[in-house]
Amino acid sequence: MKKINLLILVLFFPLFFSCSEDEWLKTEPLSFFTPEDVFVDEAGFESGLVVCRKEMNAENHGYFPNSNYIATEYAYTDLAVALRQSDFNKNTPSYSYRQTTLTLFLNGYGYIKNANTVISKIDDIEWDDKTIRNRILSEALWFRAYWYYRLVNAYGDIPWVGGLLTDVKLDYKSTTRWAILEQLQKDLEYAVEWLPDNAANTGDITKGAANHLLTKVYLAECDFDKAIEAATAAINGHPLMKARFGEDMTNNYHNLLWDLHRVNNKNISSNTETIYATVDRTDASPETWFNAVGTYSMRIYTPSYWKVQDSEGQRACNWSTPAGDTLGIGNGDIRPNYFANYELWNDETYTWETTPDMRRSDSNWIEMGKSISEIITDREGSPNNGEPLNKKYYGSLADTVDTWYSWPHYKTYVPTEHYRTPQGGQGDWYIFRSAGTYLLRAEAYFYKGQLAEAAADINKVRERSNAPLIDASDVTLDYIFDERARELYTESPRHSEMVRVSYILAKLGSDGYSLQNISESNWYYDRVIKYNSYYRDGYTFWGNTASLSPSNMLWPVPQSAITANTLGRINQNIGYEGSEYNEAPLETIPDPGYTN
Amino acid sequence: MKKKCITLIFGIQKIRELKILRKMKIVLFLIAVSVTQALAVDSYAQTTKLNLSVKNGKIVEILDEIENQSDFFFMYDATVINVDQKRSVNCENKTVTKILDDLFQNTGITYKIEDRLIALTSQGKKGTVTNFLQQQKNVSGKVTDSSGVPIPGVTVVIKGTTKGIITDSEGNYSLSGISSNATLLFSFVGMKTQEIRTNGESAINVKMEEENIGIEEVIAIGYGTMKKSDLTGSVQQVDAEKFKLQSTTQITEMLNGTIAGFNSNQGTSAQGGSSSMELRGPTSLTANTTPLVVVDGAIFTGSLRDVNPYDVKTIDILKDASSAAVYGAKAASGVIIITTKKGNTGGPIINVSTKVGVAESNNKRKGLGPDEYIQYRQDYLRQIHPELAYDYYSSPDNLNNFSLEEWRNLTASTLTDNKKEWLRRMGFFDIEVNNYLAGKTTDWYDEVFRKGLRQEYNTSISGGTDVVKYYWSLGHNNNKGIRLGDKYSSVHSRLNLDVKVTDWLNIGLNTQFSDENKSGVPASLNFYANSPYGQMFDEDGNLERLPHGHTDNPLLDYYRISDYDKGENLFADMHATIKFPLGIKFKTSFQPRYSNSKYYSYTTISKELGGIETSEQPIGSRNDSSVKNWMMDNILTWKKSIGIHNFDVTLLANYEKNQSWASYQSNQNFSPNQELSYHGLQYGDSPVVKDTDTKSSGNAYMGRVNYTLKDRYLVTASVRRDGFSAFGKNNKTAVFPAFALGWVVSEEDFFDISFLDRMKVRLSWGINGNRDIGIYSALATTGSDLWYNGSSTQVGVYSSSLLNDNLRWEKTAAYNVGFDLALLDNKIEFSADVYQMNTTDLLMSRSLPEVTGFESIMSNLGELRNRGLEINLNTVNINNQNFSWNTNLVFSFNRNKIISLFGDYSTYTLRGEECTSDVPDFTNGWFPGQSIDVVWDYNVCGIWQSDEAAEAAVYGLEPGDFKAEEVVKDGVYTDTDDKQFIGNTKPRYHLGLRNDFTFLKNFTASVFIRADLGHIKSYSAALNNGYESDDRCSRNKGPVPYWTSDKPNYEYARLNPTLSSFGGGLMIYKHCSFVRIQDFSLAYSLPSSLTQRLKAKNIQIYGSVRNLATFTDWPGWDPESGMTPMPRTYTFGLNFSIQ
């Protein structure tokens, strides 16, 4: 019986089981941090910046439509079309086939949120060393400014979100592009003050990067003197590369431009031209990659040459051959036009074939001639083995639009080490380099009428590539954008820059443009139609007829964002469904989200 | 119940047993019979002295008083003896004979005393006494249950008379004086009444069979049981016995269509089971709405797969709020209570069950065959290249307008072979050309599918003594799915023990163990993309990575991924029950659950297995996870009858803690070789480690009172307070009350309808919660991301969700009105329930505008309503000795409606109309005033035909594109203008019809027909587009029709149609109502003469078919599974038991 008594005692024990109920019901996270646990010291805030730095890879990495925004930028310019969506009418506020006209907006605000997390929390703790606080805040402000700059030049007036959301908010309103630019200017002026001259680690933001971005913002605001000042500061710290360097420097087949665009050369210390380049390394752990597929550059920008057939109707040079590993498995997503590949390189003295410009040299381009390509047939058993690919075996132009065009291999070639298909693997990519800063400064001089200074800046870039130099009288806005096309293809967000210029001319009232009717008449549209025959002629392929209107200068604001914002009105751009409900946008920034 | 009511008269030696039975107070024993033998005065009568003082009282009251003062016990035939006569008695210290002589003076009543028994007879009337005395023949025998265990207390009555007896503790009975052509009726609670003719036999042994339909059915109600007749809520019971002839890998397979209001879909893989479970209707928009599962009284948080269907005795489904409210915060979606088999005294009994089944897809959905494929490629290429001559893609053997020479001259090709030139134009790959010319084709359906095999073996042993009762089972499943690589096997074991330590202490253990193996990588269902001119292997026997030159091999992962996917689960309920005086009982139980699982995977990269060794990396990963949950219940119950009042009170204190640990590791690119597979991940060069641990805890206190007045007025009231760690710090606990009433109308005196056996009305109300929102939803969380900055790996942290300190429970308040009827000797039983459930404080992931950088925040907003009707009808259509036919019909429907969402009043456009009201959630497709599953999309009314080109062009469309109805006729398809509510994705009506037959004594058959009616399902294949639709020309497509100008149709679009004209996107929906003969079975039990010779108790062989036939318009694989193939299974089985 004693045993039983003991048993009862044990069984009843749970009845007296007690600890404070609050304690018992406490929520205990085990494998993740809450923000309260993270943003408590410099290391915590640094971890917030790490995310921002990594996300910059979205500009030039990955599949459509979730990233690789810069590729899409080229699809709707004077230089190229989107093979599968050349009809802009099909980029609606709620649907966009394989392109990023919606996702740049949707994801861009995600990147802004991550920068805002750091900005909003920066004064939640006491900083012993204010300079650390200011540097961290400055870098976060730079990332926020970068993405806002991209968004206002793709979508115009958009909502301003100045800090991390703390409660449900559904009454956002659009703010004018001008008010946002003004805030970006303030943010970047602060950042220039506190960012270091040299990055402590690759991928950190420096004073140079802030000055380059500030140059663009000043330009957009038509403050050309300040733009020149900021550009000069950026250029001074980042001389152009003029001698061969880095990996492959001893390979005599290649030249300086090849070296400049090797992914492994973009962030090395000997490359002084780099102001800011993203970092993504194939030899690091896959967990650190921006995504599994990498830059995708050998798929997006290059043609599907591997579909070209030999005289027996079989693929003459498959991507799975050794040559395919070098050339990639192109998909022709961004289809450049005749202007971009040929006319752009002709001048009074040279043609594209004879130009001394290294940017169009044979070693840097893969040439698809009128009927013959320099790619060699190598299918086992093919009667054409050893011969170049020949278009006559292949068929009509409709068949070849994605398979047959030349491309700047020196820019797109990225070894693909961890993927079955050679599509362009992980790699660093330029965001800003001083060649681009020169062209921005040239643009500022141009607006001020200082054409000699403008020509000098352009020539700095041309000289380095061994291109013939130009005179002040040659400088036009079109020429500057020709030069940007030659120098910055696959790098700079060309559509956004053209939008920036369109607003400048409209604000200045130049060439008959005005802000009032910018959706009906703008420089962007006029230049695209002038040079891009696909849009001009309404070329049809893959069931699409290339089409673009002046109002397509600004992209559609995603309907999902407008719809979810149930208590306020986010404006739609004119020309898209729903813009009739627009309300007057805010003209000031409600809250910058931080104090200096 | 008073002693005086009992007027059984029988052999003296049975008195003791009778007294025990009387204490059981079972109404069924009220049978009047006659005195069987003469009785003599005993000395007890002479030594016992009594004091009595009754003035003008009924004789019956006086007898009662005598019984109370003494051990005397009266027996009489109430039809003969008038005990309502009034008499007065006043005596002190008198013997019983003296008192009785006095009492019966001038009443015509005489008495006889035998020990403590006093039998009354009437002088004037003969009654049955005299008749009986004239009979001489004796019949005796033994009554046992189906497993041979003797049943004491069985009533044995001679049919047509009131004469009978009750079996003793050994199950024996003995009746004397029975005519040779008499029929004996054997009846017992919970058993089928049996009629047996004596035919002059003097020994008749009877085996009673269990009967589950009946008012005395015992129902599990949560923390206790209740007689079905006392229920106030809506609870339905399923007898697992009915499903023993079917292949059941999971318990839900028993419930679908059997329980009104229970909905789930059959699983299609080798694992069986269901894809979802839902009772009555969705009570939440986002939180889990799977019913709570309780096994033998303990809340079970594991997978239903862990419970072996073989071990299940009954399943009780608590559907209404008041029944489920005892589980409070977990019960908003209803409760499923599983009761497993227990051991009985006697035995041991060994049962063995074997099932072997063959499975195949019930729908052979093949891709395009060789000729169709060529036709399709021509159609597609002609469509996207209208600039080319029609004959450009025609076969040189079949030119329409061109001569062969003209056809050749369409290109500058130097190919000499015309066939090759044609195939070149069609974009055929090398492999395709070679196979075309060689006349070789591959049927990818046959490569992916096979005959599935299901094997199920179970055995159990059970028995017991007065002290220990045991049930132990062991089961094994080994299934091969109908798709190559799909397999599942498991081992289940259960041990139920009950030990009676002392009169007041019972301890017990219910424990189950399961071990399952889910390893295996099924072949891809995406085989449609492969050309019939492709091939599985190359000439060297290597797997073709791209079987026709484009698109992965559907068997690629089947061949190259090896995986190890196993888990073990242990669940135990250890309990002790202590009996205190006054009907108080205390039960304490501790219920730990341990679960371990391993999922290891390795992708081998080698040429033989379709790998590209130069660029692909082998990758291996290991997922190890374990769960440790425990729950502790302390339950105090008090059961007491006070006169006409019956009380049943339950008090509960509960604590729980749930913990899980998960570790993930992976690596790539192994050296020196891949031999070690996932056993040696350290040999790779890119290690990844991730850990995810969670912890949650809760508590609960509950009280419940069941009160019954006169067996006809029933009241249940309960209240439960729950706490759970997942909620915001301002709302950690919540209270859930419930109340219910029942009225057994047929028990009332005024109720007198002869054909109505029983009629009951039930009314209940209660509030339940849903806490299943994710353990950390209330917290602001961060995500992390690694990045390599060129010199070191950095950890990035970003804000991933918002804080919500106010996050609280979803509350569902529900009413239930129920009505039960039994008529024509219980041959027809009907019950109907109507309910309304209102869920408030809906846990919603509220969509935020993307500009916030967050997609959503968890909030308590909105209100949802479910209403429905459930009908259950059981009929015994025919019940003869040689043929019986029972039918069970189940019908239910549920209608839900979103009453409110976010409460944001604003102006928006819907169906072209300006509305100012609670704003819909367009992102999730939730509209106030509509049901959750409503489909808001364009009403596609056909395909633009060739002669409608101009009209189509208005919308930017072409002939062959979808034509949709426009609400606002402005020539633009705008979602807010033109999308309509075109149907619902959940079935509007559920029907289940089961017919059970027994015939030729030993045969049983059953047919179960199920129907889900009135719903539609998205069928994206009908869009005829695809992610890489422009690459279509180099792939096959599924068996979906398409439009061409030559072969137009009105339902399916052209290949690669324009969809961008439809603002907000377009989806095609198809009707998917179905009626299916879901189960058919036929069984034969060997006659007992044969089984006895085989020394077995029972042997049964049977065959059954699942998904025998399906009637539907759904164009996909199966209306229930949508776009996965549904197996049809033929099962053969054998059951036997020995003792």
Coordinates of N, CA, C and O in Angstrom, one line a residue, chain B residues 65 95 110 155 218 236 337 384 550 604 699 927 1083 1090 1112:
Chain B
E65 N -41.4 -1.0 1.5 CA -40.9 -0.7 2.8 C -40.3 -2.0 3.4 O -39.2 -1.9 4.1
T95 N -43.0 -10.9 12.5 CA -42.4 -11.7 11.4 C -43.1 -11.3 10.1 O -44.2 -10.8 10.1
T110 N -51.9 -14.7 -2.5 CA -51.2 -15.6 -1.6 C -49.7 -15.4 -1.8 O -49.3 -14.9 -2.8
T155 N -30.9 -11.4 -21.7 CA -32.3 -11.7 -21.5 C -32.8 -12.8 -22.5 O -32.6 -12.6 -23.7
V218 N -22.7 4.1 -27.2 CA -21.9 4.9 -26.4 C -21.0 5.8 -27.3 O -20.3 5.3 -28.2
Q236 N -21.4 12.3 -34.6 CA -21.8 11.1 -35.5 C -20.7 10.1 -35.3 O -19.5 10.4 -35.2
I337 N -12.7 12.0 -32.9 CA -12.2 11.2 -31.7 C -12.1 9.8 -32.2 O -13.1 9.2 -32.6
I384 N 2.3 30.7 -86.3 CA 3.2 31.8 -86.0 C 3.9 32.2 -87.2 O 4.6 33.3 -87.2
H550 N 15.0 18.4 -76.4 CA 14.5 19.5 -75.7 C 13.6 19.0 -74.6 O 12.9 18.0 -74.8
T604 N 23.0 12.3 -58.1 CA 24.2 11.8 -58.7 C 24.3 12.4 -60.1 O 23.4 12.5 -60.9
N699 N -1.9 26.2 -22.0 CA -2.6 25.6 -20.9 C -4.1 25.7 -21.1 O -4.6 26.5 -22.0
F927 N -14.3 38.6 -51.4 CA -15.2 39.7 -51.6 C -16.3 39.6 -50.5 O -16.9 38.6 -50.4
A1083 N -17.8 -10.2 -49.8 CA -17.1 -11.0 -48.8 C -17.8 -12.3 -48.6 O -19.0 -12.4 -48.7
L1090 N -17.1 -25.4 -41.0 CA -15.8 -25.5 -41.7 C -14.7 -24.9 -40.8 O -13.6 -25.4 -40.7
T1112 N -18.1 12.1 -64.9 CA -17.8 13.5 -64.7 C -17.5 14.1 -66.1 O -17.2 13.4 -67.1

